[in-house]
Structures are given as C-alpha cells and as structure tokens.
CSV table of C-alpha atoms in Angstrom, one decimal:
chain,number,residue,atom,x,y,z
A,26,UNK,CA,18.1,93.1,90.5
A,27,UNK,CA,17.5,90.9,87.1
A,28,UNK,CA,19.5,92.2,84.3
A,29,UNK,CA,17.8,93.2,80.9
A,30,UNK,CA,19.9,90.3,79.2
A,31,UNK,CA,18.1,87.8,81.6
A,32,UNK,CA,15.1,89.6,81.0
A,33,UNK,CA,14.9,89.0,77.2
A,34,UNK,CA,16.3,85.7,77.6
A,35,UNK,CA,13.1,84.9,79.9
A,36,UNK,CA,11.0,86.2,77.3
A,37,UNK,CA,12.4,84.1,74.5
A,38,UNK,CA,12.2,81.0,76.9
A,39,UNK,CA,8.6,81.7,77.5
A,40,UNK,CA,8.0,81.8,74.0
A,41,UNK,CA,9.8,78.6,73.1
A,42,UNK,CA,8.0,76.8,75.9
A,43,UNK,CA,4.7,78.1,74.4
A,44,UNK,CA,5.7,76.5,71.0
A,45,UNK,CA,6.7,73.6,72.7
A,46,UNK,CA,3.4,73.2,74.6
A,47,UNK,CA,1.3,74.1,71.3
A,48,UNK,CA,3.3,71.8,69.1
A,49,UNK,CA,3.2,68.9,71.8
A,50,UNK,CA,-0.6,68.7,71.5
A,51,UNK,CA,-0.5,68.7,67.7
A,52,UNK,CA,2.1,66.1,67.4
A,53,UNK,CA,0.4,63.8,69.7
A,54,UNK,CA,-3.0,64.3,67.7
A,55,UNK,CA,-1.1,63.5,64.5
A,56,UNK,CA,0.4,60.2,65.8
A,57,UNK,CA,-3.2,59.2,67.0
A,58,UNK,CA,-4.3,59.8,63.4
A,59,UNK,CA,-1.5,57.5,62.2
A,60,UNK,CA,-2.4,54.5,64.3
A,61,UNK,CA,-5.7,53.5,62.6
A,62,UNK,CA,-4.0,54.0,59.1
A,63,UNK,CA,-1.0,51.5,60.4
A,64,UNK,CA,-3.7,49.1,61.3
A,65,UNK,CA,-5.5,49.3,58.0
A,66,UNK,CA,-2.1,48.7,56.3
A,67,UNK,CA,-1.3,45.5,58.5
A,68,UNK,CA,-5.0,44.3,57.6
A,69,UNK,CA,-4.3,44.9,53.9
A,70,UNK,CA,-0.8,42.9,54.0
A,71,UNK,CA,-2.4,40.1,55.7
A,72,UNK,CA,-5.2,40.2,53.0
A,73,UNK,CA,-2.7,40.3,50.2
A,74,UNK,CA,-0.9,37.3,52.1
A,75,UNK,CA,-3.9,35.3,52.3
A,76,UNK,CA,-4.5,35.9,48.5
A,77,UNK,CA,-1.1,34.7,47.6
A,78,UNK,CA,-1.5,31.5,49.8
A,79,UNK,CA,-5.0,30.5,48.3
A,80,UNK,CA,-5.0,28.5,44.9
A,81,UNK,CA,-7.9,30.0,43.3
A,82,UNK,CA,-8.6,27.1,40.8
A,83,UNK,CA,-9.3,24.7,44.1
A,84,UNK,CA,-11.9,27.1,45.4
A,85,UNK,CA,-15.4,27.7,44.8
A,86,UNK,CA,-14.1,30.9,43.1
A,87,UNK,CA,-12.5,29.2,40.3
A,88,UNK,CA,-15.3,30.2,37.8
A,89,UNK,CA,-14.8,34.0,38.3
A,90,UNK,CA,-12.7,35.5,35.7
A,91,UNK,CA,-9.6,37.1,36.4
A,92,UNK,CA,-10.8,37.5,39.9
A,93,UNK,CA,-7.4,36.8,41.7
A,94,UNK,CA,-5.8,39.8,39.5
A,95,UNK,CA,-8.7,42.1,40.1
A,96,UNK,CA,-8.6,41.5,44.0
A,97,UNK,CA,-5.1,41.9,44.0
A,98,UNK,CA,-5.1,45.2,42.1
A,99,UNK,CA,-7.7,46.8,44.4
A,100,UNK,CA,-5.7,45.6,47.4
A,101,UNK,CA,-2.6,47.1,46.1
A,102,UNK,CA,-4.5,50.4,45.1
A,103,UNK,CA,-6.0,50.5,48.9
A,104,UNK,CA,-2.5,49.9,50.0
A,105,UNK,CA,-1.4,52.9,47.9
A,106,UNK,CA,-4.0,55.2,49.3
A,107,UNK,CA,-2.9,54.4,53.0
A,108,UNK,CA,0.8,55.0,52.4
A,109,UNK,CA,0.0,58.3,50.7
A,110,UNK,CA,-2.3,59.3,53.6
A,111,UNK,CA,0.8,58.3,56.1
A,112,UNK,CA,3.1,60.2,54.2
A,113,UNK,CA,1.1,63.4,54.5
A,114,UNK,CA,0.8,62.8,58.3
A,115,UNK,CA,4.7,62.5,58.1
A,116,UNK,CA,5.0,65.9,56.6
A,117,UNK,CA,3.0,67.4,59.2
A,118,UNK,CA,5.2,65.9,61.7
A,119,UNK,CA,8.1,67.4,59.9
A,120,UNK,CA,6.6,70.9,60.0
A,121,UNK,CA,6.1,70.6,63.8
A,122,UNK,CA,9.6,69.4,64.2
A,123,UNK,CA,10.7,72.3,62.1
A,124,UNK,CA,8.9,74.8,64.5
A,125,UNK,CA,10.1,73.5,67.6
A,126,UNK,CA,13.8,73.4,66.2
A,127,UNK,CA,13.6,76.7,65.0
A,128,UNK,CA,12.4,78.1,68.2
A,129,UNK,CA,15.1,76.3,70.2
A,130,UNK,CA,17.9,77.2,67.8
A,131,UNK,CA,16.8,80.9,68.3
A,132,UNK,CA,16.8,80.8,72.0
A,133,UNK,CA,19.9,79.2,72.5
A,134,UNK,CA,21.6,81.7,69.8
A,135,UNK,CA,20.1,84.6,72.0
A,136,UNK,CA,21.9,83.0,75.0
A,137,UNK,CA,25.0,82.5,73.1
A,138,UNK,CA,25.0,86.1,72.2
A,139,UNK,CA,24.5,87.3,75.5
A,140,UNK,CA,26.7,84.8,77.3
A,141,UNK,CA,29.5,87.1,78.0
A,142,UNK,CA,27.4,89.6,80.2
A,143,UNK,CA,26.0,87.1,82.2
A,144,UNK,CA,27.7,85.6,84.9
A,145,UNK,CA,27.3,82.2,86.2
A,146,UNK,CA,25.1,82.9,89.1
A,147,UNK,CA,22.5,84.7,86.9
A,148,UNK,CA,22.2,81.6,84.6
A,149,UNK,CA,22.1,79.0,87.4
A,150,UNK,CA,19.7,81.1,89.8
A,151,UNK,CA,16.3,79.7,90.4
A,152,UNK,CA,13.5,80.4,92.5
A,153,UNK,CA,10.5,78.4,93.6
A,154,UNK,CA,8.4,79.7,90.7
A,155,UNK,CA,11.2,79.9,88.0
A,156,UNK,CA,13.8,77.2,87.1
A,157,UNK,CA,17.3,78.4,86.3
A,158,UNK,CA,18.1,79.7,82.9
A,159,UNK,CA,20.7,76.8,82.2
A,160,UNK,CA,18.1,73.9,83.1
A,161,UNK,CA,15.4,75.5,80.9
A,162,UNK,CA,17.7,75.6,78.1
A,163,UNK,CA,18.8,72.0,78.6
A,164,UNK,CA,15.2,70.8,78.8
A,165,UNK,CA,14.3,72.7,75.4
A,166,UNK,CA,17.4,71.1,73.9
A,167,UNK,CA,16.3,67.5,75.2
A,168,UNK,CA,12.9,68.4,73.8
A,169,UNK,CA,14.1,69.1,70.4
A,170,UNK,CA,16.4,66.2,70.3
A,171,UNK,CA,13.2,63.8,71.0
A,172,UNK,CA,11.2,65.5,68.1
A,173,UNK,CA,14.1,65.2,65.7
A,174,UNK,CA,15.1,61.6,66.3
A,175,UNK,CA,11.4,60.6,66.4
A,176,UNK,CA,10.7,62.1,63.1
A,177,UNK,CA,13.8,60.4,61.5
A,178,UNK,CA,12.6,57.1,62.9
A,179,UNK,CA,9.2,57.3,61.7
A,180,UNK,CA,10.1,58.6,58.2
A,181,UNK,CA,12.6,56.1,57.9
A,182,UNK,CA,10.3,53.3,58.7
A,183,UNK,CA,7.7,54.7,56.2
A,184,UNK,CA,10.1,55.1,53.4
A,185,UNK,CA,10.9,51.6,53.5
A,186,UNK,CA,7.5,50.2,53.1
A,187,UNK,CA,6.5,49.2,49.4
A,188,UNK,CA,3.2,48.0,48.4
A,189,UNK,CA,4.9,44.8,47.0
A,190,UNK,CA,7.2,43.8,50.1
A,191,UNK,CA,4.5,42.0,52.4
A,192,UNK,CA,6.4,41.0,55.1
A,193,UNK,CA,7.7,44.5,55.7
A,194,UNK,CA,4.0,45.7,55.4
A,195,UNK,CA,3.1,43.1,57.9
A,196,UNK,CA,5.3,44.1,60.4
A,197,UNK,CA,5.0,47.6,60.0
A,198,UNK,CA,2.2,48.3,62.5
A,199,UNK,CA,4.3,46.7,65.3
A,200,UNK,CA,7.5,48.5,64.5
A,201,UNK,CA,5.7,51.6,64.3
A,202,UNK,CA,4.3,51.2,67.7
A,203,UNK,CA,7.8,50.1,68.9
A,204,UNK,CA,9.0,53.7,68.0
A,205,UNK,CA,6.7,55.0,70.8
A,206,UNK,CA,8.8,56.3,73.5
A,207,UNK,CA,6.1,57.1,76.5
A,208,UNK,CA,9.2,58.0,79.1
A,209,UNK,CA,10.5,60.6,77.0
A,210,UNK,CA,7.1,61.6,75.8
A,211,UNK,CA,6.4,62.1,79.7
A,212,UNK,CA,9.6,64.0,80.3
A,213,UNK,CA,8.1,66.9,78.0
A,214,UNK,CA,4.9,66.8,79.8
A,215,UNK,CA,7.0,66.9,83.0
A,216,UNK,CA,9.1,70.0,81.6
A,217,UNK,CA,5.9,71.7,80.6
A,218,UNK,CA,4.6,71.2,84.0
A,219,UNK,CA,7.9,72.4,85.9
A,220,UNK,CA,7.9,75.9,83.6
A,221,UNK,CA,4.1,76.2,84.0
A,222,UNK,CA,4.4,79.1,87.0
A,223,UNK,CA,7.4,80.5,85.0
A,224,UNK,CA,5.4,80.8,81.8
A,225,UNK,CA,2.5,82.5,83.8
A,226,UNK,CA,4.9,85.2,85.4
A,227,UNK,CA,5.5,88.1,82.9
B,27,UNK,CA,-38.1,63.6,16.1
B,28,UNK,CA,-38.9,66.3,18.5
B,29,UNK,CA,-41.2,63.9,20.5
B,30,UNK,CA,-38.7,61.1,20.3
B,31,UNK,CA,-36.2,63.2,21.8
B,32,UNK,CA,-38.6,64.3,24.6
B,33,UNK,CA,-39.3,60.5,25.4
B,34,UNK,CA,-35.5,59.8,25.3
B,35,UNK,CA,-34.7,62.7,27.6
B,36,UNK,CA,-37.4,61.5,30.3
B,37,UNK,CA,-36.2,58.0,30.2
B,38,UNK,CA,-32.6,59.0,30.5
B,39,UNK,CA,-33.7,61.4,33.3
B,40,UNK,CA,-35.2,58.5,35.0
B,41,UNK,CA,-32.3,56.2,34.4
B,42,UNK,CA,-30.1,59.0,35.9
B,43,UNK,CA,-32.1,59.3,39.0
B,44,UNK,CA,-32.0,55.7,39.4
B,45,UNK,CA,-28.3,55.4,38.7
B,46,UNK,CA,-27.7,57.7,41.4
B,47,UNK,CA,-30.0,56.6,44.3
B,48,UNK,CA,-28.8,53.0,43.1
B,49,UNK,CA,-25.3,54.0,44.0
B,50,UNK,CA,-26.5,55.4,47.6
B,51,UNK,CA,-28.3,52.4,48.2
B,52,UNK,CA,-25.7,50.0,47.2
B,53,UNK,CA,-23.2,51.9,49.5
B,54,UNK,CA,-25.3,51.5,52.3
B,55,UNK,CA,-25.7,47.7,51.6
B,56,UNK,CA,-22.1,47.3,51.1
B,57,UNK,CA,-21.3,48.8,54.3
B,58,UNK,CA,-23.8,46.6,56.3
B,59,UNK,CA,-22.5,43.9,54.2
B,60,UNK,CA,-19.1,44.5,55.5
B,61,UNK,CA,-19.9,44.5,59.1
B,62,UNK,CA,-21.5,41.3,58.8
B,63,UNK,CA,-18.7,39.8,56.5
B,64,UNK,CA,-16.0,40.7,59.2
B,65,UNK,CA,-18.0,39.1,62.0
B,66,UNK,CA,-18.8,36.1,59.8
B,67,UNK,CA,-15.1,35.4,59.3
B,68,UNK,CA,-14.1,35.9,62.8
B,69,UNK,CA,-17.0,33.6,63.9
B,70,UNK,CA,-16.0,31.1,61.5
B,71,UNK,CA,-12.4,31.1,62.6
B,72,UNK,CA,-13.7,30.6,66.2
B,73,UNK,CA,-16.0,27.8,65.4
B,74,UNK,CA,-13.0,26.4,63.5
B,75,UNK,CA,-10.9,26.7,66.7
B,76,UNK,CA,-13.3,24.8,68.6
B,77,UNK,CA,-13.6,22.0,66.1
B,78,UNK,CA,-9.6,21.8,66.3
B,79,UNK,CA,-9.8,21.9,70.1
B,80,UNK,CA,-12.1,18.8,69.8
B,81,UNK,CA,-12.7,19.6,73.5
B,82,UNK,CA,-16.1,21.3,72.9
B,83,UNK,CA,-18.6,18.9,71.7
B,84,UNK,CA,-21.4,19.9,69.5
B,85,UNK,CA,-23.7,19.6,72.4
B,86,UNK,CA,-21.9,22.1,74.8
B,87,UNK,CA,-23.7,25.2,75.2
B,88,UNK,CA,-20.8,27.5,74.3
B,89,UNK,CA,-20.5,26.0,70.6
B,90,UNK,CA,-24.4,25.8,70.3
B,91,UNK,CA,-24.3,29.5,71.1
B,92,UNK,CA,-21.7,30.1,68.2
B,93,UNK,CA,-23.5,28.0,65.8
B,94,UNK,CA,-26.4,30.0,66.4
B,95,UNK,CA,-24.8,33.4,66.1
B,96,UNK,CA,-23.0,32.3,63.0
B,97,UNK,CA,-26.6,31.5,61.7
B,98,UNK,CA,-27.9,34.9,62.5
B,99,UNK,CA,-24.8,36.6,60.8
B,100,UNK,CA,-25.5,34.5,57.7
B,101,UNK,CA,-29.2,35.4,57.7
B,102,UNK,CA,-27.7,39.1,57.9
B,103,UNK,CA,-25.5,38.5,55.0
B,104,UNK,CA,-28.3,37.0,53.1
B,105,UNK,CA,-30.4,40.1,53.8
B,106,UNK,CA,-27.8,42.3,52.1
B,107,UNK,CA,-27.5,40.2,49.0
B,108,UNK,CA,-31.5,40.1,48.8
B,109,UNK,CA,-31.3,44.1,48.6
B,110,UNK,CA,-28.3,43.7,45.9
B,111,UNK,CA,-30.4,41.4,43.9
B,112,UNK,CA,-33.1,43.9,44.0
B,113,UNK,CA,-30.8,46.5,42.6
B,114,UNK,CA,-29.4,44.7,39.8
B,115,UNK,CA,-33.0,43.7,38.8
B,116,UNK,CA,-33.9,47.1,38.6
B,117,UNK,CA,-31.0,48.1,36.6
B,118,UNK,CA,-31.8,45.2,34.2
B,119,UNK,CA,-35.3,46.5,33.6
B,120,UNK,CA,-33.6,49.8,32.9
B,121,UNK,CA,-31.2,48.4,30.4
B,122,UNK,CA,-34.0,46.6,28.5
B,123,UNK,CA,-35.9,49.6,28.0
B,124,UNK,CA,-32.6,51.3,27.0
B,125,UNK,CA,-31.8,48.6,24.6
B,126,UNK,CA,-35.3,49.0,22.9
B,127,UNK,CA,-34.5,52.6,22.3
B,128,UNK,CA,-31.3,51.6,20.7
B,129,UNK,CA,-32.9,48.9,18.7
B,130,UNK,CA,-35.4,51.6,17.4
B,131,UNK,CA,-32.5,53.9,16.5
B,132,UNK,CA,-30.9,51.6,14.5
B,133,UNK,CA,-34.1,50.5,12.8
B,134,UNK,CA,-34.8,54.1,11.9
B,135,UNK,CA,-31.4,55.3,10.9
B,136,UNK,CA,-29.5,52.2,10.0
B,137,UNK,CA,-26.5,50.8,11.6
B,138,UNK,CA,-24.7,54.2,10.8
B,139,UNK,CA,-26.9,56.0,12.9
B,140,UNK,CA,-28.3,59.4,12.4
B,141,UNK,CA,-25.8,62.0,11.1
B,142,UNK,CA,-25.8,63.9,14.4
B,143,UNK,CA,-25.6,61.1,17.0
B,144,UNK,CA,-28.6,61.2,19.5
B,145,UNK,CA,-26.2,59.5,22.3
B,146,UNK,CA,-22.7,58.4,22.5
B,147,UNK,CA,-22.6,56.5,25.7
B,148,UNK,CA,-24.9,53.6,24.5
B,149,UNK,CA,-22.5,51.0,26.0
B,150,UNK,CA,-21.6,52.6,29.2
B,151,UNK,CA,-24.8,51.4,31.0
B,152,UNK,CA,-24.2,48.0,29.8
B,153,UNK,CA,-20.7,48.1,30.9
B,154,UNK,CA,-21.9,49.2,34.4
B,155,UNK,CA,-24.5,46.5,34.7
B,156,UNK,CA,-22.1,43.7,33.6
B,157,UNK,CA,-19.8,44.5,36.6
B,158,UNK,CA,-22.7,44.8,39.0
B,159,UNK,CA,-24.0,41.3,37.8
B,160,UNK,CA,-20.6,39.8,38.2
B,161,UNK,CA,-20.0,41.4,41.5
B,162,UNK,CA,-23.5,40.2,42.5
B,163,UNK,CA,-22.7,36.8,41.6
B,164,UNK,CA,-19.3,36.6,43.4
B,165,UNK,CA,-21.4,37.9,46.5
B,166,UNK,CA,-23.7,35.1,46.1
B,167,UNK,CA,-21.1,32.5,45.8
B,168,UNK,CA,-19.5,34.1,48.9
B,169,UNK,CA,-22.7,33.8,51.0
B,170,UNK,CA,-23.0,30.2,50.2
B,171,UNK,CA,-19.5,29.2,51.0
B,172,UNK,CA,-18.1,31.5,53.7
B,173,UNK,CA,-19.8,29.7,56.8
B,174,UNK,CA,-18.4,26.4,55.4
B,175,UNK,CA,-14.9,27.3,55.0
B,176,UNK,CA,-12.2,25.9,57.3
B,177,UNK,CA,-9.1,27.3,56.0
B,178,UNK,CA,-8.5,30.8,57.3
B,179,UNK,CA,-6.9,32.1,54.3
B,180,UNK,CA,-9.7,31.2,51.9
B,181,UNK,CA,-11.9,33.2,54.6
B,182,UNK,CA,-9.7,36.2,54.6
B,183,UNK,CA,-10.0,36.1,50.6
B,184,UNK,CA,-13.7,35.9,50.9
B,185,UNK,CA,-13.6,38.9,53.2
B,186,UNK,CA,-11.4,41.1,50.8
B,187,UNK,CA,-13.8,40.2,47.9
B,188,UNK,CA,-16.6,41.3,49.9
B,189,UNK,CA,-14.9,44.4,50.9
B,190,UNK,CA,-13.0,45.7,47.6
B,191,UNK,CA,-15.3,44.6,45.0
B,192,UNK,CA,-13.0,43.5,42.5
B,193,UNK,CA,-15.7,43.6,39.7
B,194,UNK,CA,-16.5,47.3,40.6
B,195,UNK,CA,-13.5,49.0,38.9
B,196,UNK,CA,-13.1,52.7,39.9
B,197,UNK,CA,-13.5,53.9,36.1
B,198,UNK,CA,-17.1,52.9,37.0
B,199,UNK,CA,-17.7,56.3,38.7
B,200,UNK,CA,-16.3,58.0,35.7
B,201,UNK,CA,-18.3,55.9,33.1
B,202,UNK,CA,-21.5,57.2,35.3
B,203,UNK,CA,-20.5,60.6,35.5
B,204,UNK,CA,-20.1,60.7,31.4
B,205,UNK,CA,-23.5,59.3,31.0
B,206,UNK,CA,-24.8,61.7,33.5
B,207,UNK,CA,-22.8,64.7,31.7
B,208,UNK,CA,-24.1,63.5,28.5
B,209,UNK,CA,-27.9,63.1,29.4
B,210,UNK,CA,-27.6,66.7,31.2
B,211,UNK,CA,-27.8,65.8,34.7
B,212,UNK,CA,-24.5,67.4,35.5
B,213,UNK,CA,-23.7,70.8,34.4
B,214,UNK,CA,-20.8,71.3,32.2
C-alpha cells in the first residue's frame, strides 16, 4: 500500500519534472538565439580592431572627412545593440532558472515536512516504471544546480563585456561556447527519459 | 497663393513618395551590396593567401578560377553602385526643383519669408542628400580599391564602411519623418 504522503510527494515530483521538461526546451532555444548574437559581437570586435590598426591617412579613404570617427561610432552603436539583446536573453534565462528553482525548492520542502512519517523503505522503494523518491529528488536538485551554475557563469561573462574593451569582446564568443556543458545537459535529458513512465502514470 | 500651395503640395507629395521608395530601394541595394562585399573580402583574402604561398602560379587553374570569381563579385558590386548612382541622381533632380521653389519664395517674400512660414524643413532634404552623396562617393572608392587591397585590416575597414554606412546617421530617419510629417504624409 502506498501511503498518502508518498502519493502527494509523487504528485509534486511529477509537476516538478513537467516544469523541468518545459523549461529545458525553452532554455535551449534561448541559448540557440544567443549564439548568432555572440558571433556578431565577435565580428564587430574584429571590425573595430581592424579600424584601429589602419592608418586612414595612408589609404585611399584619406579624403573622406571624419570617416574614422563616424565608422567607429557606428560600430560601437551596433555593439551596444547586440549587448542589449544579449542582456534580454539573459533575463529570460534568469526567469527559467527561477521557475525551476522554485519548483524544486517546493518539492524538497514537501519532502522535509513529511519526512518523519515516511520510513526509509518508502523513500528508497522503486519499481520498473517508477524510480525511488530519493533518486528523483536527487536528480531534480542536480538539474537545479546545473541551471543555477550556468546562469551565473553566463551572466558574469556578459557583465564583463564592454564596448570599449576589444580583447574581451574578441574572446567572448569562444568563452561563451566554452561554458556549454554537453555532459550535464545530457544528464538532464537522461533524467527526463528515466522519469517518462513515472510521469505518464497517474 | 492658393494655386501656389497646390503646386507645392503636389511637389512635396511626389518628393515624399520618392523618399520612401528610395529608402526601400536603397535598403535592398545595401543588402545586396553587403553580400557581394563580404564575398569580395573573403575572396581577396584567399587570393592574397595564394600570392603569399607563391606555390600557385597565375597560370594554375585554381588561381585562375579565383580571379574569375573575384571579377564576377566586382561586377556584382558595380551593379549595386550603379543602382545607387541612379537613386542619388533622382534625389538630386528633386532637390533642384525644391531649390527652385525656395528661391521663388525668397524672391516673393524677401529673405524674411512670409509671416506664416510655408515650410520649415527647407534644409532637411539637402542634409539627407549630402549624406547620400558622400556615402555614394565612399562606396565608389571602395569598389575601385577593394579588389586591389592586400592588407586584411584595410579590407575589413572597407567591409565595415560598406556595411555600416558611416555617412548615413540614424537621425536621417527622424529628419525624413519630420519632413513627411510637415508635408502631411504622416498623420499627426
């Protein structure tokens, strides 16, 4: 017989995994939208670098009045626009992280409240279709930690970037890419696969 | 004065329409120009590499193919610039007629103008035209030079000039809107 405490815990777990699944997709698409922005940031940095390297007075462009300043202004403006867009994406990542964190905190709290009435076997018991409560809580916490860490790292990188710091801008696309963690990402996909039968059972 | 006003509005109307369609046309040309310019920069850096290597002689088929495609890209850029020339010429023709009207105004009412001014944005269109003229000159220079440039940095500067249009500032859009608003093409 399953106790009522376990049933409500199962319900909460189902809801959490549902949130995780939905947000997992949104997170990915948000990150996908970031990569072209990062590429154009790198391009703009490259163009700014070339502009600083070229001595206009020695080129066929020498006769154009104020060209260097005008072009630099345009490039900086474009950089600003890209940075603003990236910051918008980061805020979306933040709300995804919050949604997952809230859900996981809630389910862990529920477990702690009913921990006394649950014996060890109820928490560790598992079946072919349903993982144990202990395992599922652990997976949820792992996932939550992953999003928290990812968000912080990406936000920190973005906050460092300034339109007037060329070397940082140039290295930004690679650093952004180096934050990708396919193995941890895959773990979340694995988790969602492992709980798929559990989520279908009501 | 009534008929004067009528002629004026009709002229401004046509200028407004040309202004808008010019923008659209220009944008399309710009976009096209950007693609061509990008591949030119790529191509010229490739051909430069070939030169540096020294291994590929001018008669070898691969470098021959590159020269040909470089030629092709240049021709495409030239087309774009030709379209731009046509646009700027049209603008110039328009300006001439507007300047005529302005002179007429001055002749009729003196340098002070009439007590309730007919039109405020006299200089707006000229500002726009000046920008486009300078931009066109820049693009023509780039077109002449880009395929003969060996330094990658300078190639990159050409590309950014082509892309970011340094002589077309963002406030052009506002100036144009002000002009359209004053001539009644934009509802208040």
